[in-house]
PDB file of C-alpha atoms in Angstrom:
ATOM      1  CA  MET A   1     -48.870 -73.119  83.621  1.00 37.00           C
ATOM      2  CA  MET A   2     -51.995 -73.921  81.638  1.00 42.00           C
ATOM      3  CA  LYS A   3     -52.070 -73.020  77.961  1.00 41.00           C
ATOM      4  CA  LEU A   4     -55.422 -71.606  76.860  1.00 40.00           C
ATOM      5  CA  LEU A   5     -55.706 -70.975  73.115  1.00 37.00           C
ATOM      6  CA  GLY A   6     -52.568 -68.880  72.819  1.00 40.00           C
ATOM      7  CA  HIS A   7     -53.107 -67.441  76.269  1.00 45.00           C
ATOM      8  CA  LYS A   8     -51.952 -68.665  79.625  1.00 43.00           C
ATOM      9  CA  ILE A   9     -53.085 -68.909  83.186  1.00 43.00           C
ATOM     10  CA  GLU A  10     -49.896 -68.261  85.064  1.00 44.00           C
ATOM     11  CA  LEU A  11     -49.481 -69.120  88.740  1.00 36.00           C
ATOM     12  CA  TRP A  12     -47.578 -66.463  90.630  1.00 31.00           C
ATOM     13  CA  ALA A  13     -44.986 -68.512  92.448  1.00 29.00           C
ATOM     14  CA  GLY A  14     -44.435 -65.828  95.053  1.00 29.00           C
ATOM     15  CA  LEU A  15     -47.986 -66.266  96.311  1.00 28.00           C
ATOM     16  CA  LEU A  16     -47.995 -70.053  96.480  1.00 31.00           C
ATOM     17  CA  LEU A  17     -46.553 -72.634  98.806  1.00 31.00           C
ATOM     18  CA  PRO A  18     -46.124 -76.185  97.444  1.00 32.00           C
ATOM     19  CA  GLU A  19     -47.707 -78.739  99.719  1.00 34.00           C
ATOM     20  CA  VAL A  20     -48.538 -82.393  99.075  1.00 31.00           C
ATOM     21  CA  SER A  21     -49.161 -84.512  96.019  1.00 30.00           C
ATOM     22  CA  LEU A  22     -52.684 -85.676  95.216  1.00 32.00           C
ATOM     23  CA  SER A  23     -52.721 -88.659  92.877  1.00 35.00           C
ATOM     24  CA  GLY A  24     -49.714 -87.463  90.952  1.00 35.00           C
ATOM     25  CA  MET A  25     -50.815 -83.826  90.862  1.00 38.00           C
ATOM     26  CA  SER A  26     -49.230 -81.053  92.862  1.00 42.00           C
ATOM     27  CA  GLU A  27     -51.448 -79.205  95.289  1.00 49.00           C
ATOM     28  CA  LEU A  28     -50.802 -75.526  95.825  1.00 47.00           C
ATOM     29  CA  ARG A  29     -51.757 -73.859  99.084  1.00 45.00           C
ATOM     30  CA  PHE A  30     -52.004 -70.128  99.563  1.00 39.00           C
ATOM     31  CA  PRO A  31     -50.248 -68.615 102.541  1.00 38.00           C
ATOM     32  CA  GLU A  32     -52.646 -67.203 105.082  1.00 38.00           C
ATOM     33  CA  GLU A  33     -54.153 -63.869 104.196  1.00 37.00           C
ATOM     34  CA  LYS A  34     -56.306 -61.957 106.657  1.00 34.00           C
ATOM     35  CA  PRO A  35     -59.930 -62.896 106.020  1.00 35.00           C
ATOM     36  CA  LEU A  36     -62.583 -60.250 105.722  1.00 32.00           C
ATOM     37  CA  LEU A  37     -63.716 -59.817 109.295  1.00 31.00           C
ATOM     38  CA  ARG A  38     -65.555 -57.216 111.265  1.00 30.00           C
ATOM     39  CA  GLY A  39     -64.038 -53.737 111.119  1.00 33.00           C
ATOM     40  CA  GLN A  40     -61.591 -54.383 108.294  1.00 32.00           C
ATOM     41  CA  ASP A  41     -61.166 -51.814 105.550  1.00 36.00           C
ATOM     42  CA  THR A  42     -61.942 -53.930 102.497  1.00 37.00           C
ATOM     43  CA  GLU A  43     -64.243 -54.152  99.541  1.00 36.00           C
ATOM     44  CA  MET A  44     -66.745 -55.808 101.882  1.00 37.00           C
ATOM     45  CA  GLU A  45     -67.190 -52.919 104.317  1.00 37.00           C
ATOM     46  CA  SER A  46     -70.785 -52.495 103.219  1.00 36.00           C
ATOM     47  CA  ALA A  47     -73.365 -54.818 101.749  1.00 37.00           C
ATOM     48  CA  ASP A  48     -73.863 -52.171  99.076  1.00 43.00           C
ATOM     49  CA  ASN A  49     -70.444 -53.069  97.698  1.00 43.00           C
ATOM     50  CA  PHE A  50     -71.789 -56.458  96.638  1.00 40.00           C
ATOM     51  CA  LEU A  51     -73.774 -54.651  93.978  1.00 44.00           C
ATOM     52  CA  SER A  52     -71.680 -51.556  93.286  1.00 45.00           C
ATOM     53  CA  ALA A  53     -69.663 -51.632  90.099  1.00 44.00           C
ATOM     54  CA  THR A  54     -68.917 -49.737  86.953  1.00 48.00           C
ATOM     55  CA  ASP A  55     -72.278 -51.023  85.702  1.00 53.00           C
ATOM     56  CA  THR A  56     -72.284 -48.462  82.893  1.00 54.00           C
ATOM     57  CA  ASP A  57     -69.736 -50.655  81.091  1.00 76.00           C
ATOM     58  CA  TRP A  58     -72.024 -53.686  81.173  1.00 85.00           C
ATOM     59  CA  LYS A  59     -74.857 -54.468  78.769  1.00 93.00           C
ATOM     60  CA  GLU A  60     -77.772 -56.711  79.747  1.00 95.00           C
ATOM     61  CA  HIS A  61     -79.356 -59.150  77.303  1.00 97.00           C
ATOM     62  CA  ASP A  62     -82.138 -61.724  77.404  1.00 97.00           C
ATOM     63  CA  ILE A  63     -81.237 -64.579  75.066  1.00 97.00           C
ATOM     64  CA  GLU A  64     -83.709 -67.147  73.764  1.00 97.00           C
ATOM     65  CA  THR A  65     -82.494 -70.751  74.087  1.00 98.00           C
ATOM     66  CA  PRO A  66     -84.096 -74.169  73.478  1.00 97.00           C
ATOM     67  CA  TYR A  67     -84.842 -74.368  77.218  1.00 97.00           C
ATOM     68  CA  GLY A  68     -86.145 -70.855  77.851  1.00 96.00           C
ATOM     69  CA  MET A  69     -84.849 -67.305  78.187  1.00 96.00           C
ATOM     70  CA  LEU A  70     -81.469 -66.646  79.762  1.00 97.00           C
ATOM     71  CA  HIS A  71     -80.283 -63.351  81.237  1.00 97.00           C
ATOM     72  CA  VAL A  72     -76.652 -62.438  80.534  1.00 98.00           C
ATOM     73  CA  VAL A  73     -74.543 -59.367  81.208  1.00 96.00           C
ATOM     74  CA  ILE A  74     -71.596 -58.599  78.927  1.00 94.00           C
ATOM     75  CA  ARG A  75     -68.695 -56.167  78.869  1.00 87.00           C
ATOM     76  CA  GLY A  76     -66.325 -55.715  75.957  1.00 84.00           C
ATOM     77  CA  THR A  77     -66.252 -56.755  72.328  1.00 80.00           C
ATOM     78  CA  PRO A  78     -64.749 -59.990  70.952  1.00 80.00           C
ATOM     79  CA  LYS A  79     -61.083 -59.539  69.986  1.00 78.00           C
ATOM     80  CA  GLY A  80     -59.951 -61.919  67.266  1.00 80.00           C
ATOM     81  CA  ASN A  81     -59.792 -65.514  68.429  1.00 86.00           C
ATOM     82  CA  ARG A  82     -59.429 -64.713  72.108  1.00 90.00           C
ATOM     83  CA  PRO A  83     -61.703 -66.775  74.334  1.00 94.00           C
ATOM     84  CA  VAL A  84     -64.454 -65.072  76.305  1.00 95.00           C
ATOM     85  CA  ILE A  85     -64.468 -65.240  80.111  1.00 94.00           C
ATOM     86  CA  LEU A  86     -67.861 -66.753  80.973  1.00 97.00           C
ATOM     87  CA  THR A  87     -69.042 -67.003  84.582  1.00 96.00           C
ATOM     88  CA  TYR A  88     -71.785 -69.014  86.257  1.00 97.00           C
ATOM     89  CA  HIS A  89     -72.858 -68.376  89.865  1.00 95.00           C
ATOM     90  CA  ASP A  90     -73.813 -70.677  92.732  1.00 92.00           C
ATOM     91  CA  VAL A  91     -77.267 -71.552  94.053  1.00 89.00           C
ATOM     92  CA  GLY A  92     -78.693 -68.722  96.155  1.00 86.00           C
ATOM     93  CA  LEU A  93     -76.716 -66.044  94.322  1.00 88.00           C
ATOM     94  CA  ASN A  94     -76.685 -64.305  90.965  1.00 90.00           C
ATOM     95  CA  HIS A  95     -73.812 -62.906  88.942  1.00 91.00           C
ATOM     96  CA  LYS A  96     -73.641 -59.699  90.996  1.00 89.00           C
ATOM     97  CA  LEU A  97     -73.683 -61.327  94.413  1.00 85.00           C
ATOM     98  CA  CYS A  98     -71.249 -64.034  93.332  1.00 85.00           C
ATOM     99  CA  PHE A  99     -68.733 -62.152  91.188  1.00 88.00           C
ATOM    100  CA  ASN A 100     -68.935 -58.364  91.622  1.00 84.00           C
ATOM    101  CA  THR A 101     -66.371 -58.162  94.414  1.00 79.00           C
ATOM    102  CA  PHE A 102     -63.971 -60.352  92.437  1.00 81.00           C
ATOM    103  CA  PHE A 103     -64.302 -58.547  89.101  1.00 83.00           C
ATOM    104  CA  ASN A 104     -64.243 -55.099  90.728  1.00 80.00           C
ATOM    105  CA  TYR A 105     -60.827 -55.798  92.225  1.00 69.00           C
ATOM    106  CA  GLU A 106     -58.224 -53.669  90.435  1.00 74.00           C
ATOM    107  CA  ASP A 107     -56.054 -56.596  89.305  1.00 70.00           C
ATOM    108  CA  MET A 108     -59.042 -58.309  87.698  1.00 74.00           C
ATOM    109  CA  GLN A 109     -60.131 -55.075  86.038  1.00 75.00           C
ATOM    110  CA  GLU A 110     -56.726 -54.847  84.378  1.00 75.00           C
ATOM    111  CA  ILE A 111     -57.057 -58.428  83.113  1.00 75.00           C
ATOM    112  CA  THR A 112     -60.588 -57.947  81.808  1.00 77.00           C
ATOM    113  CA  LYS A 113     -59.546 -54.953  79.712  1.00 82.00           C
ATOM    114  CA  HIS A 114     -58.261 -57.501  77.217  1.00 83.00           C
ATOM    115  CA  PHE A 115     -61.145 -59.987  77.285  1.00 88.00           C
ATOM    116  CA  VAL A 116     -64.889 -59.992  76.872  1.00 93.00           C
ATOM    117  CA  VAL A 117     -66.600 -60.990  80.120  1.00 94.00           C
ATOM    118  CA  CYS A 118     -69.995 -62.688  79.983  1.00 96.00           C
ATOM    119  CA  HIS A 119     -71.886 -63.236  83.253  1.00 97.00           C
ATOM    120  CA  VAL A 120     -74.719 -65.768  83.047  1.00 98.00           C
ATOM    121  CA  ASP A 121     -77.625 -65.721  85.489  1.00 97.00           C
ATOM    122  CA  ALA A 122     -79.436 -69.025  85.924  1.00 98.00           C
ATOM    123  CA  PRO A 123     -83.101 -68.687  84.860  1.00 98.00           C
ATOM    124  CA  GLY A 124     -85.048 -66.465  87.230  1.00 96.00           C
ATOM    125  CA  GLN A 125     -82.080 -65.667  89.492  1.00 95.00           C
ATOM    126  CA  GLN A 126     -81.211 -62.189  88.178  1.00 93.00           C
ATOM    127  CA  MET A 127     -82.144 -59.045  90.086  1.00 90.00           C
ATOM    128  CA  GLY A 128     -85.737 -58.009  89.436  1.00 90.00           C
ATOM    129  CA  ALA A 129     -86.687 -61.346  87.858  1.00 93.00           C
ATOM    130  CA  SER A 130     -90.410 -62.064  87.625  1.00 95.00           C
ATOM    131  CA  GLN A 131     -91.650 -65.059  89.555  1.00 96.00           C
ATOM    132  CA  PHE A 132     -92.175 -68.148  87.434  1.00 97.00           C
ATOM    133  CA  PRO A 133     -95.825 -69.229  87.138  1.00 96.00           C
ATOM    134  CA  GLN A 134     -97.147 -72.116  89.200  1.00 95.00           C
ATOM    135  CA  GLY A 135     -96.284 -75.432  87.569  1.00 94.00           C
ATOM    136  CA  TYR A 136     -93.244 -74.046  85.723  1.00 96.00           C
ATOM    137  CA  GLN A 137     -90.728 -76.801  84.990  1.00 97.00           C
ATOM    138  CA  TYR A 138     -87.261 -75.504  85.835  1.00 98.00           C
ATOM    139  CA  PRO A 139     -84.501 -76.602  83.409  1.00 98.00           C
ATOM    140  CA  THR A 140     -82.433 -79.590  84.484  1.00 98.00           C
ATOM    141  CA  MET A 141     -78.717 -79.183  85.080  1.00 97.00           C
ATOM    142  CA  GLU A 142     -78.153 -80.750  81.649  1.00 97.00           C
ATOM    143  CA  ASN A 143     -80.571 -78.212  80.157  1.00 98.00           C
ATOM    144  CA  LEU A 144     -78.725 -75.339  81.857  1.00 98.00           C
ATOM    145  CA  ALA A 145     -75.487 -76.525  80.247  1.00 98.00           C
ATOM    146  CA  GLY A 146     -77.320 -76.894  76.929  1.00 98.00           C
ATOM    147  CA  MET A 147     -78.409 -73.242  77.019  1.00 98.00           C
ATOM    148  CA  LEU A 148     -74.860 -71.898  76.810  1.00 98.00           C
ATOM    149  CA  PRO A 149     -74.199 -72.621  73.095  1.00 98.00           C
ATOM    150  CA  SER A 150     -77.137 -70.325  72.269  1.00 98.00           C
ATOM    151  CA  ILE A 151     -75.314 -67.471  74.009  1.00 97.00           C
ATOM    152  CA  MET A 152     -72.129 -68.185  72.085  1.00 96.00           C
ATOM    153  CA  GLN A 153     -73.961 -68.386  68.778  1.00 96.00           C
ATOM    154  CA  HIS A 154     -75.900 -65.178  69.455  1.00 96.00           C
ATOM    155  CA  PHE A 155     -72.761 -63.128  70.124  1.00 94.00           C
ATOM    156  CA  GLY A 156     -70.391 -64.997  67.822  1.00 94.00           C
ATOM    157  CA  PHE A 157     -68.148 -66.266  70.617  1.00 95.00           C
ATOM    158  CA  GLN A 158     -65.701 -68.930  69.420  1.00 94.00           C
ATOM    159  CA  SER A 159     -64.656 -70.365  72.781  1.00 96.00           C
ATOM    160  CA  VAL A 160     -64.786 -69.634  76.501  1.00 96.00           C
ATOM    161  CA  ILE A 161     -62.743 -69.757  79.663  1.00 94.00           C
ATOM    162  CA  GLY A 162     -65.355 -70.712  82.242  1.00 95.00           C
ATOM    163  CA  ILE A 163     -65.346 -69.552  85.870  1.00 94.00           C
ATOM    164  CA  GLY A 164     -67.990 -71.288  87.974  1.00 94.00           C
ATOM    165  CA  VAL A 165     -68.802 -71.490  91.676  1.00 92.00           C
ATOM    166  CA  GLY A 166     -70.687 -74.380  93.293  1.00 91.00           C
ATOM    167  CA  ALA A 167     -73.724 -75.146  91.154  1.00 94.00           C
ATOM    168  CA  GLY A 168     -72.256 -72.908  88.452  1.00 97.00           C
ATOM    169  CA  ALA A 169     -69.063 -74.973  88.461  1.00 96.00           C
ATOM    170  CA  TYR A 170     -71.177 -78.100  87.956  1.00 97.00           C
ATOM    171  CA  VAL A 171     -73.020 -76.485  85.011  1.00 98.00           C
ATOM    172  CA  LEU A 172     -69.756 -75.431  83.344  1.00 98.00           C
ATOM    173  CA  ALA A 173     -68.194 -78.866  83.859  1.00 98.00           C
ATOM    174  CA  LYS A 174     -71.284 -80.437  82.301  1.00 98.00           C
ATOM    175  CA  PHE A 175     -71.057 -77.956  79.431  1.00 99.00           C
ATOM    176  CA  ALA A 176     -67.396 -78.860  78.867  1.00 98.00           C
ATOM    177  CA  LEU A 177     -68.225 -82.574  78.823  1.00 97.00           C
ATOM    178  CA  ILE A 178     -70.989 -82.105  76.233  1.00 97.00           C
ATOM    179  CA  PHE A 179     -69.275 -79.416  74.124  1.00 98.00           C
ATOM    180  CA  PRO A 180     -65.509 -79.863  74.680  1.00 97.00           C
ATOM    181  CA  GLU A 181     -64.636 -77.991  71.489  1.00 97.00           C
ATOM    182  CA  LEU A 182     -66.144 -74.779  72.912  1.00 98.00           C
ATOM    183  CA  VAL A 183     -64.126 -74.695  76.136  1.00 98.00           C
ATOM    184  CA  GLU A 184     -60.501 -73.528  76.367  1.00 95.00           C
ATOM    185  CA  GLY A 185     -60.161 -73.723  80.136  1.00 94.00           C
ATOM    186  CA  LEU A 186     -62.100 -73.900  83.397  1.00 95.00           C
ATOM    187  CA  VAL A 187     -61.740 -72.414  86.859  1.00 92.00           C
ATOM    188  CA  LEU A 188     -64.071 -74.444  89.090  1.00 94.00           C
ATOM    189  CA  VAL A 189     -64.625 -73.208  92.645  1.00 91.00           C
ATOM    190  CA  ASN A 190     -66.137 -75.586  95.224  1.00 91.00           C
ATOM    191  CA  ILE A 191     -67.356 -78.064  92.625  1.00 94.00           C
ATOM    192  CA  ASP A 192     -69.181 -81.200  93.764  1.00 93.00           C
ATOM    193  CA  PRO A 193     -69.239 -83.831  90.988  1.00 94.00           C
ATOM    194  CA  ASN A 194     -71.646 -86.079  92.881  1.00 92.00           C
ATOM    195  CA  GLY A 195     -75.416 -86.266  92.560  1.00 83.00           C
ATOM    196  CA  LYS A 196     -76.208 -85.595  96.192  1.00 65.00           C
ATOM    197  CA  GLY A 197     -77.870 -82.778  98.092  1.00 51.00           C
ATOM    198  CA  TRP A 198     -76.105 -79.422  98.180  1.00 46.00           C
ATOM    199  CA  ILE A 199     -74.578 -78.348 101.497  1.00 49.00           C
ATOM    200  CA  ASP A 200     -75.461 -74.728 102.206  1.00 46.00           C
ATOM    201  CA  TRP A 201     -72.204 -72.754 102.475  1.00 42.00           C
ATOM    202  CA  ALA A 202     -73.641 -70.818 105.428  1.00 43.00           C
ATOM    203  CA  ALA A 203     -73.906 -74.056 107.425  1.00 46.00           C
ATOM    204  CA  SER A 204     -70.158 -74.174 107.947  1.00 41.00           C
ATOM    205  CA  LYS A 205     -69.652 -73.405 111.641  1.00 37.00           C
ATOM    206  CA  GLU A 206     -66.127 -72.113 111.137  1.00 44.00           C
ATOM    207  CA  GLU A 207     -67.255 -69.752 108.411  1.00 45.00           C
ATOM    208  CA  LEU A 208     -70.154 -68.490 110.504  1.00 41.00           C
ATOM    209  CA  MET A 209     -67.815 -67.880 113.435  1.00 44.00           C
ATOM    210  CA  ASN A 210     -65.150 -66.113 111.395  1.00 50.00           C
ATOM    211  CA  ASN A 211     -67.300 -64.146 108.969  1.00 51.00           C
ATOM    212  CA  THR A 212     -70.526 -63.397 110.831  1.00 49.00           C
ATOM    213  CA  GLU A 213     -71.126 -60.043 109.131  1.00 53.00           C
ATOM    214  CA  LEU A 214     -70.242 -61.451 105.717  1.00 48.00           C
ATOM    215  CA  VAL A 215     -72.818 -64.230 106.081  1.00 47.00           C
ATOM    216  CA  GLN A 216     -75.495 -61.874 107.410  1.00 51.00           C
ATOM    217  CA  ASN A 217     -74.885 -59.399 104.589  1.00 54.00           C
ATOM    218  CA  TYR A 218     -75.230 -62.157 102.035  1.00 50.00           C
ATOM    219  CA  ARG A 219     -78.415 -63.440 103.653  1.00 54.00           C
ATOM    220  CA  GLN A 220     -79.898 -59.933 103.427  1.00 55.00           C
ATOM    221  CA  GLN A 221     -78.823 -59.543  99.810  1.00 56.00           C
ATOM    222  CA  ILE A 222     -80.193 -62.960  98.842  1.00 56.00           C
ATOM    223  CA  GLY A 223     -83.512 -62.135 100.477  1.00 54.00           C
ATOM    224  CA  SER A 224     -83.846 -58.806  98.678  1.00 61.00           C
ATOM    225  CA  CYS A 225     -82.148 -59.515  95.324  1.00 74.00           C
ATOM    226  CA  VAL A 226     -83.126 -63.086  94.408  1.00 84.00           C
ATOM    227  CA  ASN A 227     -86.752 -64.152  93.945  1.00 90.00           C
ATOM    228  CA  GLN A 228     -87.213 -66.765  96.654  1.00 89.00           C
ATOM    229  CA  SER A 229     -89.695 -68.903  94.706  1.00 92.00           C
ATOM    230  CA  ASN A 230     -87.388 -69.007  91.677  1.00 94.00           C
ATOM    231  CA  LEU A 231     -84.445 -69.729  93.968  1.00 91.00           C
ATOM    232  CA  GLN A 232     -86.266 -72.734  95.413  1.00 91.00           C
ATOM    233  CA  LEU A 233     -86.797 -74.151  91.910  1.00 95.00           C
ATOM    234  CA  PHE A 234     -83.079 -73.819  91.108  1.00 94.00           C
ATOM    235  CA  TRP A 235     -82.146 -75.304  94.468  1.00 91.00           C
ATOM    236  CA  ASN A 236     -84.481 -78.292  93.966  1.00 91.00           C
ATOM    237  CA  MET A 237     -83.091 -78.986  90.502  1.00 94.00           C
ATOM    238  CA  TYR A 238     -79.499 -78.823  91.755  1.00 93.00           C
ATOM    239  CA  ASN A 239     -80.385 -81.218  94.566  1.00 89.00           C
ATOM    240  CA  SER A 240     -81.690 -83.717  92.013  1.00 92.00           C
ATOM    241  CA  ARG A 241     -78.616 -83.570  89.775  1.00 94.00           C
ATOM    242  CA  ARG A 242     -76.789 -86.672  88.586  1.00 94.00           C
ATOM    243  CA  ASP A 243     -73.140 -87.552  89.061  1.00 94.00           C
ATOM    244  CA  LEU A 244     -70.868 -85.955  86.489  1.00 95.00           C
ATOM    245  CA  GLU A 245     -69.957 -88.873  84.252  1.00 92.00           C
ATOM    246  CA  MET A 246     -66.197 -88.595  84.132  1.00 95.00           C
ATOM    247  CA  ASN A 247     -63.235 -90.736  85.115  1.00 92.00           C
ATOM    248  CA  ARG A 248     -59.492 -90.196  85.092  1.00 94.00           C
ATOM    249  CA  PRO A 249     -57.884 -91.565  81.907  1.00 89.00           C
ATOM    250  CA  GLY A 250     -56.532 -95.071  82.436  1.00 85.00           C
ATOM    251  CA  THR A 251     -58.790 -95.906  85.391  1.00 86.00           C
ATOM    252  CA  VAL A 252     -61.668 -97.405  83.377  1.00 86.00           C
ATOM    253  CA  PRO A 253     -62.065 -98.441  79.728  1.00 87.00           C
ATOM    254  CA  ASN A 254     -63.027 -95.539  77.451  1.00 86.00           C
ATOM    255  CA  ALA A 255     -62.732 -93.062  80.313  1.00 84.00           C
ATOM    256  CA  LYS A 256     -64.332 -89.683  79.661  1.00 92.00           C
ATOM    257  CA  THR A 257     -63.161 -86.581  81.488  1.00 94.00           C
ATOM    258  CA  LEU A 258     -62.682 -82.851  80.993  1.00 96.00           C
ATOM    259  CA  ARG A 259     -60.316 -82.230  78.086  1.00 95.00           C
ATOM    260  CA  ALA A 260     -59.649 -78.546  78.731  1.00 96.00           C
ATOM    261  CA  PRO A 261     -57.127 -77.384  81.336  1.00 95.00           C
ATOM    262  CA  VAL A 262     -58.822 -77.128  84.734  1.00 95.00           C
ATOM    263  CA  MET A 263     -58.011 -75.142  87.858  1.00 90.00           C
ATOM    264  CA  LEU A 264     -59.853 -76.460  90.930  1.00 92.00           C
ATOM    265  CA  VAL A 265     -60.215 -73.957  93.790  1.00 89.00           C
ATOM    266  CA  VAL A 266     -61.502 -74.586  97.309  1.00 88.00           C
ATOM    267  CA  GLY A 267     -61.232 -72.924 100.691  1.00 79.00           C
ATOM    268  CA  ASP A 268     -59.720 -75.084 103.411  1.00 76.00           C
ATOM    269  CA  ASN A 269     -62.756 -74.454 105.640  1.00 72.00           C
ATOM    270  CA  ALA A 270     -65.287 -75.013 102.873  1.00 75.00           C
ATOM    271  CA  PRO A 271     -67.929 -77.753 103.181  1.00 79.00           C
ATOM    272  CA  ALA A 272     -67.067 -78.697  99.584  1.00 82.00           C
ATOM    273  CA  GLU A 273     -63.397 -79.486 100.288  1.00 85.00           C
ATOM    274  CA  ASP A 274     -63.752 -83.283 100.139  1.00 88.00           C
ATOM    275  CA  SER A 275     -65.917 -83.067  97.023  1.00 91.00           C
ATOM    276  CA  VAL A 276     -63.324 -80.953  95.206  1.00 92.00           C
ATOM    277  CA  VAL A 277     -60.610 -83.462  96.115  1.00 93.00           C
ATOM    278  CA  GLU A 278     -62.837 -86.219  94.716  1.00 94.00           C
ATOM    279  CA  CYS A 279     -63.376 -84.209  91.538  1.00 96.00           C
ATOM    280  CA  ASN A 280     -59.615 -83.942  91.159  1.00 95.00           C
ATOM    281  CA  SER A 281     -59.370 -87.729  91.271  1.00 95.00           C
ATOM    282  CA  LYS A 282     -61.565 -87.883  88.162  1.00 95.00           C
ATOM    283  CA  LEU A 283     -59.505 -85.447  86.088  1.00 96.00           C
ATOM    284  CA  ASP A 284     -56.360 -85.762  83.988  1.00 95.00           C
ATOM    285  CA  PRO A 285     -53.461 -84.801  86.300  1.00 94.00           C
ATOM    286  CA  THR A 286     -51.416 -83.490  83.363  1.00 94.00           C
ATOM    287  CA  ASN A 287     -53.742 -80.518  82.816  1.00 94.00           C
ATOM    288  CA  THR A 288     -55.293 -80.031  86.266  1.00 95.00           C
ATOM    289  CA  THR A 289     -54.169 -77.715  89.061  1.00 90.00           C
ATOM    290  CA  PHE A 290     -55.599 -77.828  92.583  1.00 90.00           C
ATOM    291  CA  LEU A 291     -55.580 -74.643  94.678  1.00 86.00           C
ATOM    292  CA  LYS A 292     -56.452 -74.720  98.367  1.00 84.00           C
ATOM    293  CA  MET A 293     -56.912 -71.275  99.901  1.00 78.00           C
ATOM    294  CA  ALA A 294     -56.285 -70.760 103.607  1.00 66.00           C
ATOM    295  CA  ASP A 295     -59.089 -69.328 105.752  1.00 60.00           C
ATOM    296  CA  SER A 296     -61.402 -68.650 102.840  1.00 56.00           C
ATOM    297  CA  GLY A 297     -64.367 -70.919 103.543  1.00 54.00           C
ATOM    298  CA  GLY A 298     -67.039 -71.412 100.922  1.00 53.00           C
ATOM    299  CA  LEU A 299     -66.683 -68.052  99.157  1.00 59.00           C
ATOM    300  CA  PRO A 300     -62.987 -67.659  98.276  1.00 55.00           C
ATOM    301  CA  GLN A 301     -63.755 -65.251  95.427  1.00 50.00           C
ATOM    302  CA  VAL A 302     -65.233 -62.911  98.075  1.00 52.00           C
ATOM    303  CA  THR A 303     -63.378 -63.587 101.319  1.00 51.00           C
ATOM    304  CA  GLN A 304     -59.950 -63.856  99.650  1.00 50.00           C
ATOM    305  CA  VAL A 305     -60.501 -61.675  96.623  1.00 50.00           C
ATOM    306  CA  LYS A 306     -56.904 -60.406  96.581  1.00 50.00           C
ATOM    307  CA  ALA A 307     -55.479 -63.923  96.529  1.00 49.00           C
ATOM    308  CA  CYS A 308     -57.989 -65.121  93.935  1.00 51.00           C
ATOM    309  CA  ALA A 309     -57.239 -62.214  91.634  1.00 47.00           C
ATOM    310  CA  GLY A 310     -53.509 -62.264  92.296  1.00 46.00           C
ATOM    311  CA  CYS A 311     -52.942 -65.990  91.891  1.00 46.00           C
ATOM    312  CA  VAL A 312     -53.655 -66.019  88.179  1.00 45.00           C
ATOM    313  CA  GLU A 313     -52.837 -63.756  85.318  1.00 51.00           C
ATOM    314  CA  ILE A 314     -54.482 -64.261  81.959  1.00 40.00           C
ATOM    315  CA  SER A 315     -52.234 -62.732  79.342  1.00 33.00           C
ATOM    316  CA  SER A 316     -51.094 -63.089  75.775  1.00 32.00           C
ATOM    317  CA  VAL A 317     -48.250 -65.476  75.140  1.00 35.00           C
TER     318      VAL A 317
END
């Protein structure tokens, strides 16, 4: 159990199978759940479901930051000192493509009744975004992390529980390293802490074989919903990122790592699996949980939405 500012992320023991120990930390593996394949009656029956939602409950804002404008979408009003759930999407996606299926799931909707949810779109990645002019300098990954306090200040948010996928997980980890006092907890999906080129999730042969329609639907949505020139700028900046400067306490003098409780999530067929394991080796085992999800590939929040939503419950203590 991870305490988060008077709230908790509670693992549902009935859904988890204990497996092996990784550097003194228990790994939890989900039992196999049927992946979203051709012909199944799921939230992913149609590509339209990527974008369908109770959008009337969400309010869009463009927030000025020291590194440019940032598009955010918010639902709910701050309630006392409760943290805000803040999400950040992966390269090639935006908040709708990355998180709609997950947040539209009924269990997550029940959870989010009690919390403000703030979806952040990386600059120029939101639907309908104008193309950046020639010569535009895209914000660095450090700059992207540095934009988030402006959002919190604008809306009066005191702290956040961050949920990030891929590049978004990197941005939130960087944010937590720079502004630890603003972060109450992190859920990092497919994070790669290393400064090396990003591996396209669609390049996984197993995922292509098992989820052909899923991949094709996402390719179509990316082509029609994300400005390709802006996407290339984000992609290039992520490819030029630096290593996250963190080390497990006790391994090096003056080790710096994430102070907030962290839940690492990866699919067992995901290209990022080894990178997530390496990230775990850099974190404090006393407040880190590692979740490996069977047959979920590089998009566990989409292909295993029931398990992702059912494995955690954010509730008042």
